[in-house]
mmCIF file of C-alpha atoms in Angstrom:
data_model
loop_
_atom_site.group_PDB
_atom_site.id
_atom_site.type_symbol
_atom_site.label_atom_id
_atom_site.label_comp_id
_atom_site.label_asym_id
_atom_site.label_seq_id
_atom_site.Cartn_x
_atom_site.Cartn_y
_atom_site.Cartn_z
ATOM 1 C CA MET Q 418 10.769 7.154 -27.214
ATOM 2 C CA SER Q 419 12.724 4.494 -28.968
ATOM 3 C CA SER Q 420 16.152 5.554 -27.699
ATOM 4 C CA LEU Q 421 15.179 5.296 -24.033
ATOM 5 C CA PRO Q 422 15.480 1.999 -22.196
ATOM 6 C CA THR Q 423 12.141 0.390 -21.383
ATOM 7 C CA THR Q 424 12.972 -0.660 -17.824
ATOM 8 C CA LEU Q 425 10.408 0.579 -15.311
ATOM 9 C CA ALA Q 426 11.114 1.857 -11.802
ATOM 10 C CA GLU Q 427 9.331 -1.153 -10.336
ATOM 11 C CA ASP Q 428 11.802 -3.416 -12.148
ATOM 12 C CA VAL Q 429 14.833 -1.978 -10.320
ATOM 13 C CA PHE Q 430 13.497 -1.885 -6.766
ATOM 14 C CA HIS Q 431 16.327 -4.121 -5.511
ATOM 15 C CA GLN Q 432 19.004 -2.811 -7.876
ATOM 16 C CA PRO Q 433 21.817 -0.447 -6.858
ATOM 17 C CA LEU Q 434 20.970 3.223 -6.433
ATOM 18 C CA ARG Q 435 22.617 4.145 -9.745
ATOM 19 C CA ALA Q 436 20.286 1.861 -11.709
ATOM 20 C CA GLN Q 437 17.280 3.217 -9.834
ATOM 21 C CA LEU Q 438 18.200 6.841 -10.512
ATOM 22 C CA GLU Q 439 18.787 6.199 -14.197
ATOM 23 C CA VAL Q 440 15.462 4.429 -14.650
ATOM 24 C CA PHE Q 441 13.610 7.253 -12.899
ATOM 25 C CA LEU Q 442 15.432 9.779 -15.113
ATOM 26 C CA ASP Q 443 14.427 7.872 -18.223
ATOM 27 C CA GLU Q 444 10.805 7.663 -17.100
ATOM 28 C CA HIS Q 445 10.679 11.444 -16.647
ATOM 29 C CA ARG Q 446 12.460 11.997 -19.959
ATOM 30 C CA GLN Q 447 9.817 9.815 -21.606
ATOM 31 C CA VAL Q 448 6.963 11.845 -20.103
ATOM 32 C CA LEU Q 449 8.324 15.051 -21.613
ATOM 33 C CA HIS Q 450 9.041 13.467 -24.969
ATOM 34 C CA ASP Q 451 5.565 11.916 -25.162
ATOM 35 C CA CYS Q 452 3.670 15.085 -24.196
ATOM 36 C CA LEU Q 453 3.843 16.078 -27.882
ATOM 37 C CA ASP Q 454 2.474 12.814 -29.267
ATOM 38 C CA GLY Q 455 -0.741 13.194 -31.237
ATOM 39 C CA LEU Q 456 -0.717 17.000 -31.181
ATOM 40 C CA THR Q 457 -0.778 19.320 -34.156
ATOM 41 C CA GLU Q 458 2.068 21.782 -34.611
ATOM 42 C CA GLU Q 459 -0.293 24.576 -33.573
ATOM 43 C CA GLN Q 460 -1.305 22.768 -30.395
ATOM 44 C CA ALA Q 461 2.328 22.087 -29.491
ATOM 45 C CA ARG Q 462 3.158 25.799 -29.900
ATOM 46 C CA ARG Q 463 0.030 27.157 -28.216
ATOM 47 C CA SER Q 464 0.795 29.582 -25.420
ATOM 48 C CA LEU Q 465 -1.564 29.324 -22.443
ATOM 49 C CA VAL Q 466 0.504 31.125 -19.802
ATOM 50 C CA PRO Q 467 2.216 34.528 -19.705
ATOM 51 C CA SER Q 468 5.703 32.978 -19.896
ATOM 52 C CA ARG Q 469 7.268 31.421 -22.998
ATOM 53 C CA THR Q 470 6.180 27.994 -21.784
ATOM 54 C CA THR Q 471 4.520 25.849 -24.441
ATOM 55 C CA LEU Q 472 4.520 22.095 -24.824
ATOM 56 C CA LEU Q 473 7.046 22.286 -27.666
ATOM 57 C CA GLY Q 474 9.098 24.775 -25.655
ATOM 58 C CA LEU Q 475 9.141 22.461 -22.632
ATOM 59 C CA VAL Q 476 10.671 19.635 -24.644
ATOM 60 C CA LYS Q 477 13.141 22.039 -26.259
ATOM 61 C CA HIS Q 478 14.057 23.282 -22.775
ATOM 62 C CA ALA Q 479 14.470 19.692 -21.549
ATOM 63 C CA THR Q 480 16.991 19.189 -24.359
ATOM 64 C CA PHE Q 481 18.856 22.299 -23.202
ATOM 65 C CA VAL Q 482 18.864 20.989 -19.616
ATOM 66 C CA GLU Q 483 20.313 17.636 -20.723
ATOM 67 C CA LYS Q 484 23.105 19.454 -22.540
ATOM 68 C CA VAL Q 485 23.830 21.821 -19.651
ATOM 69 C CA TRP Q 486 24.115 19.105 -17.024
ATOM 70 C CA PHE Q 487 25.597 16.264 -19.059
ATOM 71 C CA ASP Q 488 27.584 17.945 -21.837
ATOM 72 C CA GLU Q 489 28.730 21.214 -20.289
ATOM 73 C CA GLY Q 490 28.883 19.564 -16.868
ATOM 74 C CA VAL Q 491 30.961 16.576 -17.958
ATOM 75 C CA THR Q 492 33.054 17.937 -20.849
ATOM 76 C CA CYS Q 493 33.465 21.509 -19.538
ATOM 77 C CA ARG Q 494 32.741 22.816 -23.045
ATOM 78 C CA PRO Q 495 31.182 26.293 -23.152
ATOM 79 C CA ARG Q 496 27.538 26.647 -24.139
ATOM 80 C CA SER Q 497 28.520 28.516 -27.286
ATOM 81 C CA GLU Q 498 30.531 25.491 -28.452
ATOM 82 C CA ILE Q 499 27.720 23.082 -27.557
ATOM 83 C CA GLY Q 500 25.269 25.270 -29.478
ATOM 84 C CA ILE Q 501 22.861 26.049 -26.664
ATOM 85 C CA PRO Q 502 21.592 29.370 -25.298
ATOM 86 C CA ASP Q 503 23.254 31.170 -22.422
ATOM 87 C CA THR Q 504 20.161 31.183 -20.224
ATOM 88 C CA PRO Q 505 17.322 28.796 -19.415
ATOM 89 C CA ASP Q 506 14.712 31.375 -20.507
ATOM 90 C CA GLU Q 507 16.219 31.485 -24.002
ATOM 91 C CA SER Q 508 15.901 27.703 -24.282
ATOM 92 C CA PHE Q 509 12.100 28.009 -24.510
ATOM 93 C CA VAL Q 510 12.262 30.241 -27.601
ATOM 94 C CA LEU Q 511 10.906 28.478 -30.678
ATOM 95 C CA ASP Q 512 12.084 29.219 -34.190
ATOM 96 C CA ASP Q 513 10.445 28.369 -37.501
ATOM 97 C CA GLY Q 514 12.467 25.167 -37.841
ATOM 98 C CA ASP Q 515 11.235 23.771 -34.537
ATOM 99 C CA THR Q 516 8.617 21.104 -35.170
ATOM 100 C CA ILE Q 517 7.339 18.252 -33.072
ATOM 101 C CA ALA Q 518 9.549 15.867 -35.044
ATOM 102 C CA THR Q 519 12.732 17.958 -34.861
ATOM 103 C CA VAL Q 520 12.348 18.819 -31.181
ATOM 104 C CA GLN Q 521 11.586 15.211 -30.213
ATOM 105 C CA GLN Q 522 14.574 14.002 -32.247
ATOM 106 C CA ALA Q 523 16.896 16.533 -30.607
ATOM 107 C CA HIS Q 524 15.558 15.473 -27.205
ATOM 108 C CA ARG Q 525 16.136 11.753 -27.923
ATOM 109 C CA GLU Q 526 19.681 12.512 -29.093
ATOM 110 C CA ALA Q 527 20.442 14.651 -26.042
ATOM 111 C CA CYS Q 528 19.145 11.954 -23.677
ATOM 112 C CA GLY Q 529 21.286 9.328 -25.406
ATOM 113 C CA ALA Q 530 24.325 11.597 -25.229
ATOM 114 C CA SER Q 531 23.665 12.178 -21.517
ATOM 115 C CA ARG Q 532 23.624 8.459 -20.810
ATOM 116 C CA ARG Q 533 26.844 7.935 -22.789
ATOM 117 C CA ALA Q 534 28.565 10.879 -21.046
ATOM 118 C CA THR Q 535 27.910 9.416 -17.607
ATOM 119 C CA ALA Q 536 28.234 5.698 -18.376
ATOM 120 C CA ASP Q 537 31.756 5.414 -16.983
ATOM 121 C CA LEU Q 538 31.256 7.773 -14.038
ATOM 122 C CA GLY Q 539 30.439 6.851 -10.470
ATOM 123 C CA LEU Q 540 27.803 8.638 -8.425
ATOM 124 C CA ASP Q 541 30.497 10.328 -6.348
ATOM 125 C CA ASP Q 542 32.555 11.446 -9.360
ATOM 126 C CA LEU Q 543 32.701 15.218 -9.694
ATOM 127 C CA LEU Q 544 31.457 17.055 -12.763
ATOM 128 C CA HIS Q 545 33.643 20.115 -13.206
ATOM 129 C CA GLY Q 546 31.810 22.011 -15.947
ATOM 130 C CA ASN Q 547 28.990 23.506 -13.920
ATOM 131 C CA ARG Q 548 28.912 27.221 -13.172
ATOM 132 C CA ARG Q 549 28.368 26.420 -9.461
ATOM 133 C CA GLY Q 550 31.644 24.558 -9.322
ATOM 134 C CA PRO Q 551 32.342 20.818 -9.072
ATOM 135 C CA LEU Q 552 29.263 18.732 -8.295
ATOM 136 C CA PRO Q 553 28.973 14.979 -7.753
ATOM 137 C CA LEU Q 554 27.029 13.037 -10.376
ATOM 138 C CA ARG Q 555 24.649 11.942 -7.594
ATOM 139 C CA TRP Q 556 23.607 15.585 -7.016
ATOM 140 C CA VAL Q 557 23.212 16.177 -10.757
ATOM 141 C CA TYR Q 558 20.963 13.127 -11.089
ATOM 142 C CA LEU Q 559 18.808 14.330 -8.184
ATOM 143 C CA HIS Q 560 18.628 17.832 -9.639
ATOM 144 C CA MET Q 561 17.633 16.428 -13.027
ATOM 145 C CA LEU Q 562 14.896 14.329 -11.429
ATOM 146 C CA ARG Q 563 13.505 17.455 -9.796
ATOM 147 C CA GLU Q 564 13.746 19.471 -13.009
ATOM 148 C CA LEU Q 565 12.210 16.811 -15.237
ATOM 149 C CA ALA Q 566 9.414 16.005 -12.772
ATOM 150 C CA GLN Q 567 8.505 19.674 -12.481
ATOM 151 C CA HIS Q 568 8.401 20.153 -16.239
ATOM 152 C CA GLY Q 569 6.557 16.880 -16.743
ATOM 153 C CA GLY Q 570 3.844 18.213 -14.425
ATOM 154 C CA HIS Q 571 3.723 21.449 -16.403
ATOM 155 C CA ALA Q 572 3.394 19.428 -19.598
ATOM 156 C CA ASP Q 573 0.549 17.319 -18.183
ATOM 157 C CA ILE Q 574 -1.450 20.423 -17.291
ATOM 158 C CA LEU Q 575 -0.735 22.262 -20.555
ATOM 159 C CA ARG Q 576 -1.619 19.215 -22.632
ATOM 160 C CA GLU Q 577 -4.881 18.771 -20.732
ATOM 161 C CA GLN Q 578 -5.739 22.443 -21.364
ATOM 162 C CA VAL Q 579 -4.863 22.275 -25.056
ATOM 163 C CA LEU Q 580 -6.922 19.133 -25.643
ATOM 164 C CA ALA Q 581 -9.884 20.410 -23.587
ATOM 165 C CA ALA Q 582 -9.952 23.708 -25.496
ATOM 166 C CA ASP Q 583 -10.060 21.886 -28.815
ATOM 167 C CA LYS Q 584 -12.951 19.622 -27.721
ATOM 168 C CA GLY Q 585 -14.964 22.652 -26.726
#
């Protein structure tokens, strides 16, 4: 993912907490972005579970999550103005224009925008645009780590299933 920094978690072991959190976030962002690499459009859209979860949908949802926490959260703009769905479930819905290339590009752009939105904030600075009320950036970073790690695990399993089925 060319727009993500290439620093690894091991490289920031003795750095301040902020640097550590941001590197871990970028590593998890990279996992989701890369889960689509080398797949066909059909494989990326293949549904293997009863929910709307697909590999392409996971990356599209990750883009939504970036915009919720780092655009809506920081700027206080409504979702309708940002151009994102009202609910997380809707963020998995794929339309005909969603391709591996377009979804990965949107994800890269959202991740870059997230980093820019928080660049001048401190970990204890409050984000006022969340529906829960004001939250410190530290909490948002931790929440995003949880969210991205969970979805990265989903992506690992789905990708393994898709590739195994096609070897069959």
